[in-house]
Coordinates of C-alpha atoms in Angstrom, one line a residue:
P18 CA -5.2 14.5 -125.5
G19 CA -6.2 14.4 -122.0
T20 CA -9.5 12.7 -123.2
L21 CA -8.2 10.0 -125.0
K22 CA -10.7 6.7 -123.8
M23 CA -9.6 3.1 -124.1
E24 CA -11.1 1.7 -127.1
Q25 CA -14.1 -0.7 -126.0
H26 CA -13.8 -4.8 -127.0
P27 CA -16.4 -6.9 -128.0
N28 CA -15.3 -9.0 -124.4
D29 CA -15.1 -6.1 -122.2
S30 CA -18.5 -6.0 -120.1
V31 CA -19.3 -6.7 -116.6
T32 CA -20.0 -10.5 -117.3
R33 CA -16.9 -11.3 -118.9
I34 CA -14.9 -10.3 -115.7
L35 CA -17.0 -11.8 -113.3
D36 CA -16.3 -15.1 -115.3
V37 CA -12.8 -15.0 -114.2
A38 CA -13.6 -14.0 -110.6
R39 CA -15.4 -17.4 -111.2
S40 CA -12.0 -18.5 -112.6
A41 CA -11.0 -18.5 -108.8
G42 CA -13.5 -20.3 -107.1
S43 CA -16.6 -19.6 -105.6
A44 CA -16.4 -17.5 -101.8
A45 CA -16.1 -19.8 -99.4
E46 CA -13.6 -22.0 -101.0
L47 CA -11.6 -18.7 -101.3
E48 CA -11.9 -18.4 -97.6
K49 CA -9.6 -21.8 -97.9
F50 CA -6.5 -19.5 -98.5
R51 CA -7.2 -16.2 -96.5
R52 CA -4.5 -15.9 -93.7
N53 CA -2.8 -13.4 -92.3
V54 CA 1.0 -12.3 -93.4
T55 CA 3.4 -9.9 -94.0
V56 CA 4.1 -9.1 -97.2
L57 CA 7.7 -8.4 -98.4
F58 CA 8.6 -6.1 -101.8
T59 CA 12.6 -5.0 -102.8
D60 CA 13.4 -2.8 -105.6
M61 CA 16.9 -2.0 -107.2
K62 CA 18.2 1.4 -107.6
G63 CA 21.4 1.6 -110.2
S64 CA 20.9 -1.6 -111.7
T65 CA 20.1 0.0 -115.2
A66 CA 23.0 1.5 -115.0
Y67 CA 25.2 -1.1 -114.0
F68 CA 23.5 -2.7 -117.2
E69 CA 24.5 -0.1 -119.1
K70 CA 28.1 0.1 -118.4
H71 CA 28.6 -3.7 -117.6
G72 CA 26.4 -5.4 -120.7
D73 CA 23.9 -6.7 -120.2
A74 CA 25.3 -10.8 -119.0
A75 CA 27.5 -8.9 -116.0
G76 CA 24.1 -6.9 -115.6
L77 CA 21.9 -10.9 -115.3
L78 CA 24.5 -12.0 -113.4
L79 CA 24.7 -8.9 -110.8
V80 CA 20.5 -9.5 -110.1
H81 CA 21.1 -12.6 -110.0
R82 CA 23.5 -12.8 -107.5
L83 CA 21.7 -10.5 -105.2
N84 CA 17.8 -11.8 -105.6
S85 CA 19.6 -15.2 -104.5
M86 CA 21.7 -13.2 -101.3
F87 CA 18.0 -11.3 -100.2
G88 CA 16.1 -14.9 -101.2
D89 CA 18.6 -16.5 -98.5
A90 CA 18.2 -13.6 -95.9
V91 CA 14.1 -14.3 -96.3
G92 CA 14.7 -18.6 -95.6
R93 CA 17.0 -17.7 -92.3
H94 CA 13.9 -16.0 -91.0
G95 CA 11.3 -18.3 -92.2
G96 CA 9.9 -16.6 -95.2
R97 CA 9.5 -17.9 -98.6
V98 CA 10.1 -15.9 -102.0
I99 CA 7.1 -16.3 -104.5
K100 CA 8.7 -14.2 -106.6
T101 CA 11.4 -12.1 -108.3
I102 CA 9.9 -9.7 -111.4
G103 CA 13.5 -8.4 -113.1
D104 CA 15.3 -6.8 -110.0
A105 CA 12.3 -7.3 -107.7
V106 CA 11.7 -9.6 -105.3
M107 CA 8.2 -10.5 -103.1
A108 CA 8.4 -12.0 -100.5
C109 CA 6.1 -13.7 -97.8
F110 CA 6.0 -14.2 -94.1
D111 CA 4.0 -16.0 -91.2
D112 CA 6.1 -14.0 -88.7
K113 CA 6.1 -10.7 -88.6
T114 CA 8.8 -10.0 -86.8
G115 CA 10.5 -12.2 -89.5
A116 CA 10.4 -10.2 -91.5
V117 CA 11.6 -6.9 -90.5
S118 CA 14.3 -8.4 -89.4
A119 CA 14.9 -9.6 -93.1
A120 CA 14.4 -6.6 -94.5
I121 CA 17.2 -5.6 -92.4
E122 CA 19.5 -8.0 -92.7
M123 CA 19.0 -7.7 -96.6
Q124 CA 20.2 -3.8 -96.7
Q125 CA 23.0 -4.8 -94.4
E126 CA 23.9 -6.7 -96.6
L127 CA 24.2 -5.2 -100.1
A128 CA 25.8 -2.2 -97.5
A129 CA 28.7 -4.6 -96.6
D130 CA 28.5 -6.1 -100.5
S131 CA 29.4 -2.5 -102.5
I132 CA 31.2 -1.0 -99.3
N133 CA 34.5 -1.1 -101.5
Q134 CA 32.5 0.4 -104.6
G135 CA 31.8 3.8 -105.7
S136 CA 28.8 6.1 -106.0
S137 CA 28.3 5.4 -109.1
E138 CA 28.5 0.9 -109.1
R139 CA 26.9 1.1 -106.0
I140 CA 23.5 -0.8 -106.1
L141 CA 21.0 0.3 -104.0
V142 CA 17.7 -1.7 -102.9
R143 CA 13.9 -0.1 -101.3
I144 CA 12.6 -1.8 -99.4
G145 CA 8.1 -2.3 -98.0
L146 CA 6.6 -4.1 -96.1
N147 CA 2.4 -4.8 -94.9
Y148 CA 0.6 -7.0 -92.6
G149 CA -2.3 -7.8 -93.4
L150 CA -4.9 -10.4 -94.7
G151 CA -4.4 -11.7 -98.2
I152 CA -5.3 -15.2 -100.5
V153 CA -2.3 -17.6 -100.3
K154 CA -2.8 -20.1 -102.9
S155 CA -0.6 -21.6 -105.5
N156 CA 2.9 -20.7 -103.9
D157 CA 1.1 -17.4 -104.8
V158 CA -0.4 -14.5 -102.8
F159 CA -3.1 -12.2 -104.0
G160 CA -5.0 -9.5 -102.4
D161 CA -5.2 -6.0 -100.3
V162 CA -1.7 -6.9 -98.7
V163 CA 0.2 -6.8 -101.9
N164 CA -1.6 -4.0 -103.0
V165 CA -0.5 -2.2 -100.1
A166 CA 2.9 -3.8 -99.6
S167 CA 3.6 -2.4 -102.9
R168 CA 2.4 1.1 -102.1
V169 CA 4.9 1.4 -99.5
E170 CA 8.1 0.1 -101.1
S171 CA 7.0 2.7 -103.8
A172 CA 7.1 5.0 -101.3
A173 CA 10.9 4.2 -100.2
A174 CA 13.4 6.0 -101.0
P175 CA 16.4 3.7 -101.5
D176 CA 18.1 2.4 -99.1
Q177 CA 15.2 2.7 -96.9
I178 CA 12.7 0.1 -95.3
L179 CA 9.2 0.7 -94.6
I180 CA 6.8 -0.7 -93.4
S181 CA 2.9 0.2 -92.8
N182 CA 0.3 1.2 -89.8
S183 CA -0.8 -2.3 -89.9
L184 CA 2.5 -4.1 -89.6
Y185 CA 4.2 -0.7 -87.1
H186 CA 1.1 -1.9 -84.8
E187 CA 2.1 -5.4 -84.5
V188 CA 5.9 -4.7 -84.0
G189 CA 6.4 -1.5 -82.5
S190 CA 5.5 -3.2 -78.9
T191 CA 8.3 -5.9 -79.0
G192 CA 10.6 -3.5 -78.8
K193 CA 13.0 -5.5 -81.1
Y194 CA 13.7 -2.5 -83.4
R195 CA 14.1 1.9 -83.6
L196 CA 11.3 2.9 -85.4
R197 CA 9.8 6.3 -85.9
A198 CA 7.1 8.0 -88.5
A199 CA 7.7 8.7 -91.7
G200 CA 4.9 10.6 -93.7
K201 CA 1.3 10.1 -94.2
F202 CA 0.5 8.3 -97.1
A203 CA -2.3 8.1 -99.9
L204 CA -4.0 4.4 -100.6
K205 CA -6.1 4.3 -102.7
G206 CA -9.6 3.2 -101.9
K207 CA -9.5 4.8 -98.0
A208 CA -11.6 7.6 -97.1
E209 CA -7.8 9.2 -95.2
E210 CA -4.0 9.2 -95.6
Q211 CA -2.5 5.9 -93.6
E212 CA 0.6 6.9 -91.5
L213 CA 4.4 4.7 -92.8
F214 CA 7.3 4.5 -90.5
E215 CA 10.7 3.9 -91.9
V216 CA 12.9 1.2 -89.8
M217 CA 16.6 2.4 -89.3
W218 CA 19.0 -0.1 -89.8
R219 CA 22.0 0.9 -89.2
D220 CA 23.3 3.5 -87.0
G221 CA 23.5 7.5 -87.7
D222 CA 20.4 6.7 -89.3
E223 CA 18.4 8.8 -86.5
D224 CA 20.5 11.7 -88.4
E225 CA 19.4 11.1 -92.2
L226 CA 16.3 12.3 -93.7
H227 CA 15.2 10.3 -96.9
S228 CA 13.9 12.2 -99.4
A229 CA 10.5 10.6 -100.1
S230 CA 8.9 9.1 -103.4
H231 CA 5.6 10.7 -104.6
S232 CA 3.3 8.3 -102.6
L233 CA 3.8 10.3 -99.6
V234 CA 1.9 13.4 -98.7
M235 CA 3.0 14.7 -96.0
Q236 CA 6.5 14.5 -94.0
A237 CA 7.5 13.4 -90.6
P238 CA 7.4 16.1 -88.5
Q239 CA 11.0 17.5 -87.7
L240 CA 10.4 19.2 -91.7
Q241 CA 7.4 20.8 -91.0
R242 CA 9.8 24.0 -91.3
V243 CA 11.8 23.8 -94.7
A244 CA 12.2 26.3 -97.8
F245 CA 12.3 24.6 -101.0
R246 CA 14.4 26.6 -104.1
L247 CA 13.3 26.6 -108.2
A248 CA 16.2 26.9 -110.2
Q249 CA 15.5 27.2 -114.0
I250 CA 17.2 24.9 -116.7
R251 CA 18.2 26.3 -119.7
N252 CA 18.2 24.1 -123.3
D253 CA 22.3 23.6 -122.4
G254 CA 21.5 22.1 -119.2
K255 CA 22.8 25.4 -116.8
Q256 CA 21.3 26.6 -114.4
A257 CA 19.4 30.3 -114.8
R258 CA 17.2 32.1 -112.4
E259 CA 16.0 31.6 -109.2
F260 CA 13.2 31.1 -107.2
D261 CA 12.8 31.3 -103.5
L262 CA 9.8 28.9 -102.3
T263 CA 8.4 28.9 -98.5
S264 CA 5.2 28.8 -98.5
Q265 CA 3.5 29.5 -101.6
L266 CA 4.0 31.0 -105.1
T267 CA 2.2 31.0 -108.7
I268 CA 4.0 31.2 -112.3
G269 CA 2.4 32.1 -115.0
R270 CA 3.6 33.5 -118.6
L271 CA 2.2 36.7 -117.6
H272 CA 0.3 37.0 -114.2
G273 CA 2.1 35.2 -111.2
D274 CA 4.9 35.0 -108.4
V275 CA 7.3 34.6 -111.1
T276 CA 6.8 35.4 -115.0
F277 CA 7.8 34.1 -118.2
P278 CA 6.4 36.6 -120.8
Q279 CA 8.1 34.7 -123.6
D280 CA 7.1 32.0 -123.1
G281 CA 4.3 31.2 -125.7
C282 CA 3.4 28.0 -124.6
M283 CA 3.1 28.8 -120.8
L284 CA -0.9 30.2 -120.4
S285 CA -1.6 33.1 -117.2
P286 CA -1.3 31.7 -114.5
H287 CA 0.0 28.2 -114.7
V288 CA 0.4 26.6 -111.8
K289 CA 0.8 26.6 -108.0
L290 CA 3.5 25.3 -105.6
V291 CA 3.0 25.4 -102.0
V292 CA 4.2 24.0 -98.7
E293 CA 2.8 22.3 -96.3
K294 CA 3.6 20.9 -92.9
G295 CA 7.5 20.9 -95.5
Q296 CA 5.5 18.6 -98.0
L297 CA 5.4 20.1 -101.3
F298 CA 2.4 20.2 -104.0
V299 CA 2.2 21.3 -107.9
E300 CA -1.6 22.6 -108.3
P301 CA -2.4 23.4 -112.1
V302 CA -4.8 26.2 -113.0
G303 CA -7.5 25.7 -114.5
D304 CA -6.5 23.1 -118.1
A305 CA -3.3 24.7 -117.9
A306 CA -0.7 21.0 -118.4
T307 CA 2.5 20.2 -115.6
F308 CA 4.3 17.5 -115.3
F309 CA 7.0 16.2 -113.0
S310 CA 9.9 14.0 -113.8
L311 CA 9.8 10.9 -111.5
V312 CA 12.6 10.7 -108.5
G313 CA 11.1 7.0 -107.9
P314 CA 7.8 4.5 -109.0
W315 CA 4.5 5.8 -109.6
R316 CA 1.4 4.4 -109.2
L317 CA 0.1 5.2 -112.7
Q318 CA -4.1 5.5 -112.9
D319 CA -6.4 5.6 -115.6
G320 CA -5.8 8.5 -117.6
D321 CA -2.7 9.8 -116.7
L322 CA -0.4 11.5 -119.4
V323 CA 3.0 10.4 -119.8
R324 CA 6.2 12.1 -120.9
M325 CA 9.4 10.3 -122.2
G326 CA 11.2 12.0 -124.6
S327 CA 9.7 13.7 -127.3
Q328 CA 6.6 10.9 -126.9
V329 CA 3.7 11.8 -125.0
M330 CA 1.5 8.8 -124.4
A331 CA -2.0 8.1 -121.9
F332 CA -1.8 4.8 -119.7
R333 CA -5.5 3.2 -120.2
V334 CA -6.2 -0.1 -117.9
N335 CA -9.8 -2.1 -117.0
S336 CA -9.2 -1.2 -112.7
A337 CA -12.7 -2.7 -112.5
A338 CA -10.6 -6.0 -113.7
L339 CA -7.5 -5.8 -112.0
E340 CA -9.5 -5.1 -108.5
M341 CA -11.4 -8.2 -109.5
A342 CA -8.7 -10.4 -110.4
S343 CA -6.7 -9.0 -107.4
M344 CA -9.1 -10.1 -105.1
N345 CA -10.0 -13.9 -106.3
G346 CA -6.4 -14.5 -106.6
T347 CA -5.7 -14.6 -110.3
D348 CA -2.6 -13.6 -112.2
I349 CA -2.5 -11.1 -114.7
A350 CA -2.3 -13.8 -117.2
E351 CA -4.8 -15.5 -116.8
L352 CA -6.9 -11.9 -117.1
S353 CA -6.0 -11.0 -120.2
A354 CA -6.0 -13.8 -121.7
V355 CA -10.0 -15.0 -120.4
L356 CA -10.0 -11.2 -121.4
Q357 CA -8.4 -11.6 -125.0
Y358 CA -6.7 -7.7 -125.2
P359 CA -4.6 -5.7 -123.0
V360 CA -5.5 -5.3 -119.1
A361 CA -2.9 -1.9 -119.7
E362 CA -2.1 0.1 -121.9
F363 CA -0.1 3.4 -122.9
V364 CA -1.5 5.4 -126.2
S365 CA 0.3 7.7 -128.2
T366 CA -1.6 10.8 -128.1
I367 CA 0.4 11.9 -131.3
G368 CA -0.3 11.2 -134.4
D369 CA -1.8 7.2 -134.9
N370 CA -2.7 6.6 -131.4
K371 CA -0.6 4.0 -131.7
R372 CA -1.0 1.2 -128.6
Y373 CA 2.0 -0.2 -126.5
S374 CA 0.1 -2.9 -124.6
V375 CA 1.5 -3.8 -121.1
L376 CA 0.1 -7.4 -121.7
S377 CA 3.3 -9.3 -119.7
G378 CA 3.4 -7.5 -116.9
N379 CA 7.1 -5.7 -116.6
V380 CA 8.0 -3.7 -120.0
S381 CA 10.4 -1.0 -120.5
F382 CA 10.5 1.6 -123.5
G383 CA 13.4 3.1 -124.9
R384 CA 15.7 4.0 -128.3
T385 CA 17.1 0.9 -129.5
K386 CA 17.2 -1.1 -126.0
A387 CA 13.4 -1.7 -124.9
T388 CA 10.1 -3.4 -125.0
H389 CA 8.7 -0.9 -127.2
T390 CA 11.0 1.3 -129.1
F391 CA 11.1 4.6 -130.7
P392 CA 14.5 4.3 -132.6
T393 CA 13.6 8.1 -134.7
D394 CA 13.5 10.1 -130.9
G395 CA 16.9 11.5 -130.2
S396 CA 15.6 13.1 -126.8
M397 CA 14.9 9.7 -126.0
S398 CA 17.4 6.8 -123.6
R399 CA 18.2 3.8 -125.2
S400 CA 16.4 2.4 -122.2
H401 CA 14.7 5.2 -121.2
A402 CA 11.7 3.9 -118.4
K403 CA 9.6 0.5 -116.8
A404 CA 6.0 -0.4 -116.2
F405 CA 5.4 -3.0 -114.3
H406 CA 2.0 -5.0 -112.8
R407 CA 2.0 -5.5 -108.8
G408 CA -1.0 -6.5 -107.4
E409 CA -4.5 -4.3 -109.1
D410 CA -1.5 -1.4 -109.5
F411 CA 1.2 -0.7 -112.9
F412 CA 3.6 1.7 -112.0
L413 CA 6.5 3.5 -114.0
E414 CA 9.6 4.1 -113.3
D415 CA 12.6 6.3 -114.9
M416 CA 15.7 3.9 -115.5
G417 CA 18.1 6.7 -115.2
S418 CA 17.0 8.2 -118.7
T419 CA 19.3 11.7 -120.0
N420 CA 16.5 13.8 -120.2
G421 CA 13.9 12.0 -117.6
T422 CA 10.3 10.3 -117.9
F423 CA 7.5 12.7 -117.0
V424 CA 3.4 12.8 -115.3
M425 CA 1.0 15.3 -115.7
A426 CA -0.1 16.2 -112.5
R427 CA -3.9 15.9 -112.2
G428 CA -5.1 18.7 -109.7
K429 CA -3.0 19.2 -106.4
T430 CA -0.3 16.6 -106.2
P431 CA 2.6 16.0 -104.0
I432 CA 6.3 16.1 -105.4
P433 CA 9.4 15.8 -103.5
D434 CA 12.6 17.4 -104.0
G435 CA 14.7 16.9 -106.6
V436 CA 12.1 16.3 -109.1
T437 CA 12.2 18.7 -111.9
L438 CA 9.2 21.1 -113.3
L439 CA 8.3 21.2 -117.5
V440 CA 5.9 24.4 -116.9
G441 CA 4.9 25.4 -120.5
G442 CA 8.5 25.7 -122.1
Q443 CA 10.5 26.1 -118.6
L444 CA 12.5 23.5 -116.8
L445 CA 12.8 24.4 -113.5
K446 CA 14.6 22.2 -110.8
V447 CA 13.3 22.0 -107.2
V448 CA 15.9 22.2 -104.7
R449 CA 14.9 21.4 -100.7
Q450 CA 16.8 25.0 -98.9
A451 CA 19.5 23.6 -95.7

């Protein structure tokens, strides 16, 4: 399934992609709209569970109320909301310190708003910010400043504010904020990882370390001496065997530090787990397929294999077209209209290679309550996962499903604690040791 290719469309050519770029105007015209801005993204955690418990009407009212609250905070600090994407907000600021102050106010207001709610009812928000050169036109922002801000937000944990290295250098010397290094960030198109910084917005944050999302490739220095434990999960959901992991561990059917001789789906060896500077990496051996569950938004790449319930799909995207459109201020709807086919889609690797487009830029997958439904898949939750578009990236995020959403590791991949690994036919939960 990893060799699945996207069907070539007659309009999928360099000429058509360049036409999209030209439709945004000449380079000279674009320069009129190019300036330095700070872009902020928010994303709620827990809203899906709220929808499930209280219904669509109550859920929509909650999301609208919280997004309005965030929009008011943006306005008070000199910014403007560019758009809301479901339960996410994108905002733009000319004042760099105003952007950080708005992010802090959002977290503080949300914490105060939910102070009397139980943990199962509480909505959390992750916030990411970036400063840089962007194209600001038609009440929207385009360019790399948006792409990086979105990726920074995807690396944040719920309840956390992360800022890019470029924004840190603009606001770090002001003395207005409590900032600390959060780890290094694999930035698309850059030769070296970039440092991210956490904005501590409440008392006691200095003593709390968040579990990072998948985008961080190295944790903060405080986490360099850590150990992990793998817990085997049985079919009934209970834990069985446990294995300690301090530096390196190889798993296989017959050969490895940990073996599963009865697992006919496992190779020998199958996967290697490595701890480097406090960060856990999973590294498949040869062609062995190892999947990991999502604990936060995952930035999709062309060819990624995804498991949702019993469905296995390959993600396909026209990256060249997306990059060109992002650099020239063209949105996904305009791009898809020009190319006359979906810029991104999921293709089933089972059966008839059925396709599920992401034409709207924000779709969901589930058994009954989703854009794309699979009513006969009993392993899939009613609302299972969502895929959404920002800048030149598409992201995949689990929606609190019972069985999780998994992505296949491609080479050496950083993973956070809390994920579940699917190795052969075994489910192995990753837990950070205290």
